[in-house]
Coordinates of C-alpha atoms in Angstrom, one line a residue:
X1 CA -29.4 4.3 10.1
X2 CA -27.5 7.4 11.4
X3 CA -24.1 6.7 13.2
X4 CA -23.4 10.2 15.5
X5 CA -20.7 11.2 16.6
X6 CA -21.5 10.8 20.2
X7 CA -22.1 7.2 19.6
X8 CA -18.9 6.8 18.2
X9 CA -17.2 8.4 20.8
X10 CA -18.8 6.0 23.0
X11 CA -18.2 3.0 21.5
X12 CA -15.2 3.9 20.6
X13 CA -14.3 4.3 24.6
X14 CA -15.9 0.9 25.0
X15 CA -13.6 -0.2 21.9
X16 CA -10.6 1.0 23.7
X17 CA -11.8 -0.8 27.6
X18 CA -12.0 -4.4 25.3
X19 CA -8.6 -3.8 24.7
X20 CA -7.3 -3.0 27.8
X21 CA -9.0 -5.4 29.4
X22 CA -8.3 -8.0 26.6
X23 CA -11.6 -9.7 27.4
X24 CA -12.7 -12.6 25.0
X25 CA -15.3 -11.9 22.1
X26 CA -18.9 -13.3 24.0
X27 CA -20.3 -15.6 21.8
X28 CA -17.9 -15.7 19.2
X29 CA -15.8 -18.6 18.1
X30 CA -13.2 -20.3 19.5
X31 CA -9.6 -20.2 17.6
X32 CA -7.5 -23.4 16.7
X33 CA -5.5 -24.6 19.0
X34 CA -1.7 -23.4 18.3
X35 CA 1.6 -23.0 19.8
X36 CA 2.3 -20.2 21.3
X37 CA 5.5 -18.4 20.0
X38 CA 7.8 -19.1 23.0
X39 CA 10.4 -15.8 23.8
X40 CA 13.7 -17.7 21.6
X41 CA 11.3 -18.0 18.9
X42 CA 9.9 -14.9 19.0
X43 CA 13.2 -13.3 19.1
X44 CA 14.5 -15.0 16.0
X45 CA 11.3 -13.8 14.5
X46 CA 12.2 -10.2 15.0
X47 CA 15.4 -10.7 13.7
X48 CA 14.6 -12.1 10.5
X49 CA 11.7 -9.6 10.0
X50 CA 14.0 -7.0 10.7
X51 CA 16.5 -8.7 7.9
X52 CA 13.2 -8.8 5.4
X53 CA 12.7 -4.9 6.1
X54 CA 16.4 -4.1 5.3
X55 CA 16.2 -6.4 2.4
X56 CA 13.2 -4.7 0.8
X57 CA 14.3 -1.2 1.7
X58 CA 17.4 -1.6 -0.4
X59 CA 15.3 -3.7 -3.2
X60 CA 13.1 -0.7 -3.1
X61 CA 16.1 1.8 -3.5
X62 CA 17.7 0.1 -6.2
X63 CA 14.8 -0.3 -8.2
X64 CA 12.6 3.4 -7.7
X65 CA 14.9 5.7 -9.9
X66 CA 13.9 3.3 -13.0
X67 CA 10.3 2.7 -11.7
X68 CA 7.6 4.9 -15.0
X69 CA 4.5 4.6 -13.6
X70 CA 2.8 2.3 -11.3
X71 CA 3.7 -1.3 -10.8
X72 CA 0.5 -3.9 -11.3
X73 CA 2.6 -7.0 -11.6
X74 CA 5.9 -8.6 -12.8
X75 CA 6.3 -10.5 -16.7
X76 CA 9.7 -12.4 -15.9
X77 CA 10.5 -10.6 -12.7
X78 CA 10.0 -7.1 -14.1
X79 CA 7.5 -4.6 -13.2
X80 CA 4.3 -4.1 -15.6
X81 CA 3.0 -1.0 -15.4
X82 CA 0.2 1.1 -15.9
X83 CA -0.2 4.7 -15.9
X84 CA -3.7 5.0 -14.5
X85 CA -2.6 3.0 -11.6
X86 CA -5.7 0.8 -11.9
X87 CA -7.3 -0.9 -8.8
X88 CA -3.3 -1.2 -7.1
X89 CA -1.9 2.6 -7.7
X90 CA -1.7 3.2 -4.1
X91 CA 0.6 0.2 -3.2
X92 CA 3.4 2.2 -4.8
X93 CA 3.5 5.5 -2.8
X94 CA 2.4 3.1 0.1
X95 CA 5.3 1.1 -0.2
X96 CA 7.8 4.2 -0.4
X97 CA 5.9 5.8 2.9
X98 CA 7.3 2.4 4.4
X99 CA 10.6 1.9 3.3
X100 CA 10.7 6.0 4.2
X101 CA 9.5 5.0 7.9
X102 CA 11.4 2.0 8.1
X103 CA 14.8 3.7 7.0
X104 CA 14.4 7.4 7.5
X105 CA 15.9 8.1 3.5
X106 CA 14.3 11.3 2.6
X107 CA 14.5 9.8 -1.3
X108 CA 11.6 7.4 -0.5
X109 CA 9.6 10.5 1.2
X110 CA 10.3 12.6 -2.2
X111 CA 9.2 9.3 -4.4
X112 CA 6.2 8.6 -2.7
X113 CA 4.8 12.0 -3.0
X114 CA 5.4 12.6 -6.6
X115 CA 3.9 8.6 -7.3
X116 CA 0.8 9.5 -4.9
X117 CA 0.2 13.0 -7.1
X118 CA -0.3 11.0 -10.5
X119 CA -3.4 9.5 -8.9
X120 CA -4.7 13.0 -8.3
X121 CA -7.3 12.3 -11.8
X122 CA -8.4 8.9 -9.8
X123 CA -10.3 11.6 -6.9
X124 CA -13.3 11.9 -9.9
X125 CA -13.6 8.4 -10.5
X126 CA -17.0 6.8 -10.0
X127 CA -16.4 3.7 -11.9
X128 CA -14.5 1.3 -9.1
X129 CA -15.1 0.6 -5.4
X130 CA -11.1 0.5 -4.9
X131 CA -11.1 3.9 -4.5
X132 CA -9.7 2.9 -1.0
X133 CA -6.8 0.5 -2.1
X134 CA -6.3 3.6 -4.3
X135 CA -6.3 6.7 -2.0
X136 CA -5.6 5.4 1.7
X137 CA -2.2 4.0 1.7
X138 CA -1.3 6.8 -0.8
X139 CA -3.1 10.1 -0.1
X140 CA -4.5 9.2 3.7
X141 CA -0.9 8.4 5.0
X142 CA 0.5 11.5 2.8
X143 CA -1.8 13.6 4.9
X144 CA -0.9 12.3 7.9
X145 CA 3.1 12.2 7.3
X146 CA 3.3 15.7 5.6
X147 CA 0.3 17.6 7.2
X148 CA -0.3 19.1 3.6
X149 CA -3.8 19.7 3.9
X150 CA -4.0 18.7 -0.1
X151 CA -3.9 15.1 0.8
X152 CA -6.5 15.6 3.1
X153 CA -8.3 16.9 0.7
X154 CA -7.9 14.7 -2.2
X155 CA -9.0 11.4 0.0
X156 CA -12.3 13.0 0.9
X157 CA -13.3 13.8 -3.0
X158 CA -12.1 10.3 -3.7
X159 CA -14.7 9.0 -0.3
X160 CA -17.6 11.1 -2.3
X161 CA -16.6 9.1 -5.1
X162 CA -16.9 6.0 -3.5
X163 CA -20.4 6.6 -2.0
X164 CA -22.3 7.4 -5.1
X165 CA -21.8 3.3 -5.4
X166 CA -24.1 2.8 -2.6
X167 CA -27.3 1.0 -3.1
X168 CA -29.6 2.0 -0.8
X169 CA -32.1 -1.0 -1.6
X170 CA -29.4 -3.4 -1.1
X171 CA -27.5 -1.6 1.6
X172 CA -24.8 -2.3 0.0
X173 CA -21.9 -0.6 -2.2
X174 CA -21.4 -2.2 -6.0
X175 CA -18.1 -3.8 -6.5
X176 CA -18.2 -3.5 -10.6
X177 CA -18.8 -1.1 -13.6
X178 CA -19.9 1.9 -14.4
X179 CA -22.9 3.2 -12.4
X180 CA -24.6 3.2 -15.7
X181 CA -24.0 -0.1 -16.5
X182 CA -26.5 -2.7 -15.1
X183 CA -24.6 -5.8 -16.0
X184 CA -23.0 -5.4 -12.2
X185 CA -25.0 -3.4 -10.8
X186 CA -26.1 -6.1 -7.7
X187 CA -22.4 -7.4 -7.7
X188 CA -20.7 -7.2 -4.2
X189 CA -17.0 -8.7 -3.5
X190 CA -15.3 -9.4 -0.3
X191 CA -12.4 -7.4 -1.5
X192 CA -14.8 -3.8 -1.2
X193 CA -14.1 -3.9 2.9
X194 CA -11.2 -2.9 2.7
X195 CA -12.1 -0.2 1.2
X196 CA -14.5 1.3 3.4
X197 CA -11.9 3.2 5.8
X198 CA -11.7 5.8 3.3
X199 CA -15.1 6.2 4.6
X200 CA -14.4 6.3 8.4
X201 CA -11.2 8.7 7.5
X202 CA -14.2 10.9 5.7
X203 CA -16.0 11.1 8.3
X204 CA -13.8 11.7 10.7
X205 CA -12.3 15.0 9.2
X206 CA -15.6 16.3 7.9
X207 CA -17.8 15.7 11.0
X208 CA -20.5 14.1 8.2
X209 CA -22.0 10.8 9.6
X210 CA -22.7 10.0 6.2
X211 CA -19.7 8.5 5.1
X212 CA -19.3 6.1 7.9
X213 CA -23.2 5.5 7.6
X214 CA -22.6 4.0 4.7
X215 CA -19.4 1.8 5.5
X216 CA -21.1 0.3 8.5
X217 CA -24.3 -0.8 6.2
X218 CA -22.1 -2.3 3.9
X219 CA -20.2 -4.0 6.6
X220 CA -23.4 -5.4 8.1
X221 CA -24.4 -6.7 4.6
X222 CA -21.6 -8.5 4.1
X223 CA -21.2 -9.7 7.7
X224 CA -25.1 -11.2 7.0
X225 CA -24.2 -13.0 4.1
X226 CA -20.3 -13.9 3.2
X227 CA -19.4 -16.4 6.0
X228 CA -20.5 -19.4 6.2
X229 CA -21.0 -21.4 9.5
X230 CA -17.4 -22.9 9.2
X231 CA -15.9 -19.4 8.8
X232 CA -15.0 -19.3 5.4
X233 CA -16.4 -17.5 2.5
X234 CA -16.8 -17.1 -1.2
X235 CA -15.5 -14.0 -3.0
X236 CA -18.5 -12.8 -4.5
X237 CA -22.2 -12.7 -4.0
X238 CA -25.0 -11.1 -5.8
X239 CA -28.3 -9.1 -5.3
X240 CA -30.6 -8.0 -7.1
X241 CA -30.1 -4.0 -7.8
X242 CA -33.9 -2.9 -8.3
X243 CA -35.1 -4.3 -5.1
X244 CA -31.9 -5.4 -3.2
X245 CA -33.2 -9.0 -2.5
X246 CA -29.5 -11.6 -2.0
X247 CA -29.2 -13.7 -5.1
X248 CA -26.5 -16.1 -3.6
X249 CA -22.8 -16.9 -3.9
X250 CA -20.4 -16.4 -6.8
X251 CA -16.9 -16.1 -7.5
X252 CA -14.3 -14.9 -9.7
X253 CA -11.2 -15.3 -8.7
X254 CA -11.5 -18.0 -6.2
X255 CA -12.0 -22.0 -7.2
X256 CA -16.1 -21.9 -7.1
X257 CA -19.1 -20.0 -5.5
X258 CA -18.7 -22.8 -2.9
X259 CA -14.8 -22.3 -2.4
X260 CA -12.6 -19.7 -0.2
X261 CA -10.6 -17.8 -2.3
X262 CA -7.4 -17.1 0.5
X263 CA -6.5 -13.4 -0.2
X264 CA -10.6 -12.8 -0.3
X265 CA -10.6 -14.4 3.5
X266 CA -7.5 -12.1 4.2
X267 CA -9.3 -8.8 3.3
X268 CA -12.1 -10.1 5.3
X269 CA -10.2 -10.3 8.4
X270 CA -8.7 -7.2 7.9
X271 CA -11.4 -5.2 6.6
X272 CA -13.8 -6.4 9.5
X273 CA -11.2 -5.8 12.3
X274 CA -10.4 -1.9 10.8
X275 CA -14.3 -2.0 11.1
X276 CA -14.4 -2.7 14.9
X277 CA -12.0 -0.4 15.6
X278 CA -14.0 2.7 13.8
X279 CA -16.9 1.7 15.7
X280 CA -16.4 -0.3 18.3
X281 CA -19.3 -2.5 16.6
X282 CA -18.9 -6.5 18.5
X283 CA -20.5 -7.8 15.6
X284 CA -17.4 -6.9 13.2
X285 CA -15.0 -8.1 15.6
X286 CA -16.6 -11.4 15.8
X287 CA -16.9 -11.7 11.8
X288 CA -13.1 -11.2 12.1
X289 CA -12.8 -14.1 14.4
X290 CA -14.9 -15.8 12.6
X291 CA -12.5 -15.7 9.4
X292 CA -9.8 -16.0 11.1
X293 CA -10.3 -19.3 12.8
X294 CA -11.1 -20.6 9.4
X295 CA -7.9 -19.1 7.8
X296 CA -5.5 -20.0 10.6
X297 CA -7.4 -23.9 10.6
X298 CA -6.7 -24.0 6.4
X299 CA -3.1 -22.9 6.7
X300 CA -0.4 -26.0 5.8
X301 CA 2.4 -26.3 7.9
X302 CA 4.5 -24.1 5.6
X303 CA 2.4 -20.9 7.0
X304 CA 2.1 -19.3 3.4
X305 CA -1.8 -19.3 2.3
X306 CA -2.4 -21.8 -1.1
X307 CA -4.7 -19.5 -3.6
X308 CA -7.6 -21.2 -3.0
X309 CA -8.3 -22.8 0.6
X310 CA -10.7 -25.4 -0.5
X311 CA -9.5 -25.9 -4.4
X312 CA -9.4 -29.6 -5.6
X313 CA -5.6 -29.9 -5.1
X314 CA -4.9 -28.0 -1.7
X315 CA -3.2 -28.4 0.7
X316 CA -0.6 -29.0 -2.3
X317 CA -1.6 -26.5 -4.7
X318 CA -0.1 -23.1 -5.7
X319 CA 0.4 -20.4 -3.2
X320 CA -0.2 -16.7 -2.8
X321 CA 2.3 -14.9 -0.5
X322 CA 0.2 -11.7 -0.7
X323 CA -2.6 -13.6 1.1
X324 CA -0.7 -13.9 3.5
X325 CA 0.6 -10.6 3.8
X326 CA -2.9 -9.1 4.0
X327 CA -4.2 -12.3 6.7
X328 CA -0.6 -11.0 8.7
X329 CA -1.7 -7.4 9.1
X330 CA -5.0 -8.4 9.7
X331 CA -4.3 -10.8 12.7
X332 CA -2.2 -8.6 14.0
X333 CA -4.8 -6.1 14.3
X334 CA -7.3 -8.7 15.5
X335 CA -4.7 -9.7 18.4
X336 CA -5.0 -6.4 19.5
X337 CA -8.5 -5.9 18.9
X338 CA -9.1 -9.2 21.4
X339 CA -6.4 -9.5 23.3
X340 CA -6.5 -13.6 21.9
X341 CA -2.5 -14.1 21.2
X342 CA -3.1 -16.8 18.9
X343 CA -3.2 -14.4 16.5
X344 CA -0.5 -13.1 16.8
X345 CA 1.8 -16.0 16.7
X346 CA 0.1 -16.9 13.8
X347 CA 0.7 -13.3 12.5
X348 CA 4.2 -13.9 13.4
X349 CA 4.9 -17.2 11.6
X350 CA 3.4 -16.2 8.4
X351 CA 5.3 -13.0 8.5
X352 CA 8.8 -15.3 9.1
X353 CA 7.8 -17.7 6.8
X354 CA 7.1 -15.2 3.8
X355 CA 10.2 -13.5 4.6
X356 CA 12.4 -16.9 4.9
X357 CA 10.9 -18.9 1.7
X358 CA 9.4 -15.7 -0.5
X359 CA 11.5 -13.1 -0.9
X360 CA 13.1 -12.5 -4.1
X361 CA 16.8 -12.9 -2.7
X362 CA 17.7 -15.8 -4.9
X363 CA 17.2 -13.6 -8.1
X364 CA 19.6 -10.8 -9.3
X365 CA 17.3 -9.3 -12.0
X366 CA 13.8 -9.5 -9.9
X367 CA 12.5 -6.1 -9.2
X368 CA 10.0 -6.8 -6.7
X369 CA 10.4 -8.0 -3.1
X370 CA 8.4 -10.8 -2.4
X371 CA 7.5 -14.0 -4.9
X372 CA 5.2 -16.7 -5.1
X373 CA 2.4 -14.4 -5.3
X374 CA -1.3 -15.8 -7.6
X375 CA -3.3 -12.8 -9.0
X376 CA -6.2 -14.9 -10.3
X377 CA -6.0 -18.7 -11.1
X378 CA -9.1 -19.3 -12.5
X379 CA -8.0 -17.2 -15.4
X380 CA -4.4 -18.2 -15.5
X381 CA -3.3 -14.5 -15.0
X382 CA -0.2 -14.3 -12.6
X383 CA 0.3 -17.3 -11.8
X384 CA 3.9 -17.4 -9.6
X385 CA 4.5 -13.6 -10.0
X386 CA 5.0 -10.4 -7.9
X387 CA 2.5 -8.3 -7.1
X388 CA 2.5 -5.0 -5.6
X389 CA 0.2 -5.5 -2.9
X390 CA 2.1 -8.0 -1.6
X391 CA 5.3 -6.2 -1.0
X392 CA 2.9 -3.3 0.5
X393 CA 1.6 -5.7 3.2
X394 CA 4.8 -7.4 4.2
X395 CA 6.1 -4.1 4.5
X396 CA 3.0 -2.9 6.9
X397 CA 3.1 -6.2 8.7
X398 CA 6.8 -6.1 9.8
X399 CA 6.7 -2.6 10.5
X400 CA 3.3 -3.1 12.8
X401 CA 5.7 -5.7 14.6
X402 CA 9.2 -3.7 15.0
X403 CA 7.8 0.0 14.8
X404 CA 4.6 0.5 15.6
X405 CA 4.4 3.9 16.4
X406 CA 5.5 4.7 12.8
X407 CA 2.8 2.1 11.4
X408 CA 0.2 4.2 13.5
X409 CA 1.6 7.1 12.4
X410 CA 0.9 6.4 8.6
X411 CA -2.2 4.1 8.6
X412 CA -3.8 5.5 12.3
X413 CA -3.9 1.6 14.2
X414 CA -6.0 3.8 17.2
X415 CA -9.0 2.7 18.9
X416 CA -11.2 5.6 17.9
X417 CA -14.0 6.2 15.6

């Protein structure tokens, strides 16, 4: 399969007619009935949104001068760190980049650059597929805030990276391990689609088809065999490496291979939306429906995602605010992806809601921004903590609400490929 730049300049024309015209998805599914946000609500939306962003600007401020490396998680409301940056180094810079957009304080420009330069080793690094988490909201929004062609540079080593994890068999890219180790060799995770716009960014500065070649197989894969018919879908599944033939379902951090695993559902529908807009491809933006639907149907009345949307104990079970985060950002993008405003009423209430019941405003000695957030349950790590991503996303999601010009400006929201 060969994706040429013609065709994406075509389709991304046709991407950018859907959303003018705002014509329904054919075929695709139907969302959940829902409210729409009436113009008093919406307004007191904005304003507490706009009280969230202030809030974690100056949370932000006070805590960045003491901040030694990059921040994977808090251990009684403090920042854990690690000096690699693991799979979550680039929600750091990222988060400076929007508290610098959001406030226009030239300390959070000066930060972010110097936290985005200690991931410059993670360009070489062929042993994860988060080279994406790593290198776009860092290095990709670097480049296009400073124009300091280094950045540039940097995210496109980190993209050739990324692609040696292709399996050409499978068509897909490995989630796990080492590319010499075998033990996860056929393992593929929701979580890698967010990933692949590294690839698209690739391709778009280098004029090589290759890159976003390569994305759009892996999309395709795991459009074919994540969702169920109901919309959900499990966080893992498996193939087998020598001859690419699907295994089935698994999981890892959600409840069971049978299960939906909330933040996994969230990347979905924001990884497959990003998709549609690089290539104007209908079949991504009906995945993202898909999930959607699902996600928005599984939500409790609260609007802040449990971990797990079909664990034993839902709808009364623990949450994760950075699920919702993530689902925010993505429905926004899908609401203007489809022109469907359910989604963004919904994008709006969980945005409200995380910024009215999950902030950290009740603690004086909490050093991130947002709370209630579940890194993996099934192995009782982070359970009730702060996590890095989370603060990231609310941060993208207000700002793609009150300012987004300067969310476009750092993550590129256009309709082209």
């Amino acid at each position: 399969m060969s994706v040429s730049r013609r065709a994406l300049l075509a389709t991304a024309a046709g991407t950018a007619a859907v959303a003018a015209s705002a014509v329904p998805a054919e075929g695709a599914s139907a969302a959940p009935p829902a409210g729409a946000v009436d113009r008093r609500e919406a307004g007191a939306a904005l304003k507490t949104l706009r009280a969230a962003a202030d809030y974690a600007v100056e949370k932000v401020r006070a805590v960045a001068p003491g901040v030694t490396g990059f921040p994977v998680g808090t251990r009684f409301e403090k920042w854990t760190y690690s000096r690699t940056g693991e799979w979550v180094g680039g929600f750091w810079p990222g988060t400076l980049w929007m508290a610098w957009l959001h406030s226009g304080d030239d300390s959070f420009r000066a930060r972010a650059i110097e936290s985005a330069r200690a991931l410059a080793p993670r360009q070489y690094d062929t042993s994860t597929h988060d080279l994406g988490f790593l290198f776009y909201p860092s290095w990709v929004t670097a480049w296009r805030l400073t124009g300091d062609d280094e950045w540039r540079t940097g995210a496109i080593r980190a993209a050739d990276s990324l692609i040696r994890r292709y399996n050409p068999r499978g068509r897909y890219i490995r989630a796990w391990g080492a590319l010499t180790d075998t033990a996860n060799a056929g393992r593929v995770i929701m979580d890698t689609m967010m990933n692949l716009d590294l690839l698209a960014f690739a391709s778009r500065q280098t004029g090589d088809d290759t890159y976003l070649d390569i994305a759009v197989e892996h999309a395709r894969t795991t459009g074919r065999v994540f969702p169920r018919p109901d919309g959900s879908t499990p966080h893992v599944f498996d193939f087998d490496p020598d001859t690419g033939a699907p295994l089935g379902p698994g999981t890892v951090q959600g409840y069971s291979p049978a299960s939906c695993w909330s933040r996994g559902q969230a990347w979905g529908i924001y990884g497959f939306t990003t998709m549609y807009r690089r290539t104007g491809e209908a079949r991504f933006r009906d995945t993202a429906r898909k999930l959607a639907d699902y996600a928005i149907g599984a939500l409790t009345p609260d609007h802040v995602p449990v971990w797990d949307y079909r664990a034993p104990q839902q709808p009364h079970d623990i949450k994760d605010a950075s699920a919702g985060a993530v689902m925010a950002c993505g429905l926004l993008d899908l609401h203007a992806a489809t022109g469907r405003h359910v989604y963004r009423d919904v994008a709006l209430r969980v945005l409200t809601a995380l910024s009215e019941t999950c902030l950290t405003r009740n603690s004086a000695r909490a050093e991130a921004v947002v709370a209630r957030c579940t890194r993996n349950r099934p192995a009782e790590d982070g359970i009730e903590i702060s996590l890095p991503y989370a603060d990231y996303y609310l941060l993208e999601g207000i700002l793609r609400v009150l300012r987004p010009e300067e969310a476009d400006r750092a993550i590129d929201l256009s309709r082209r490929g």
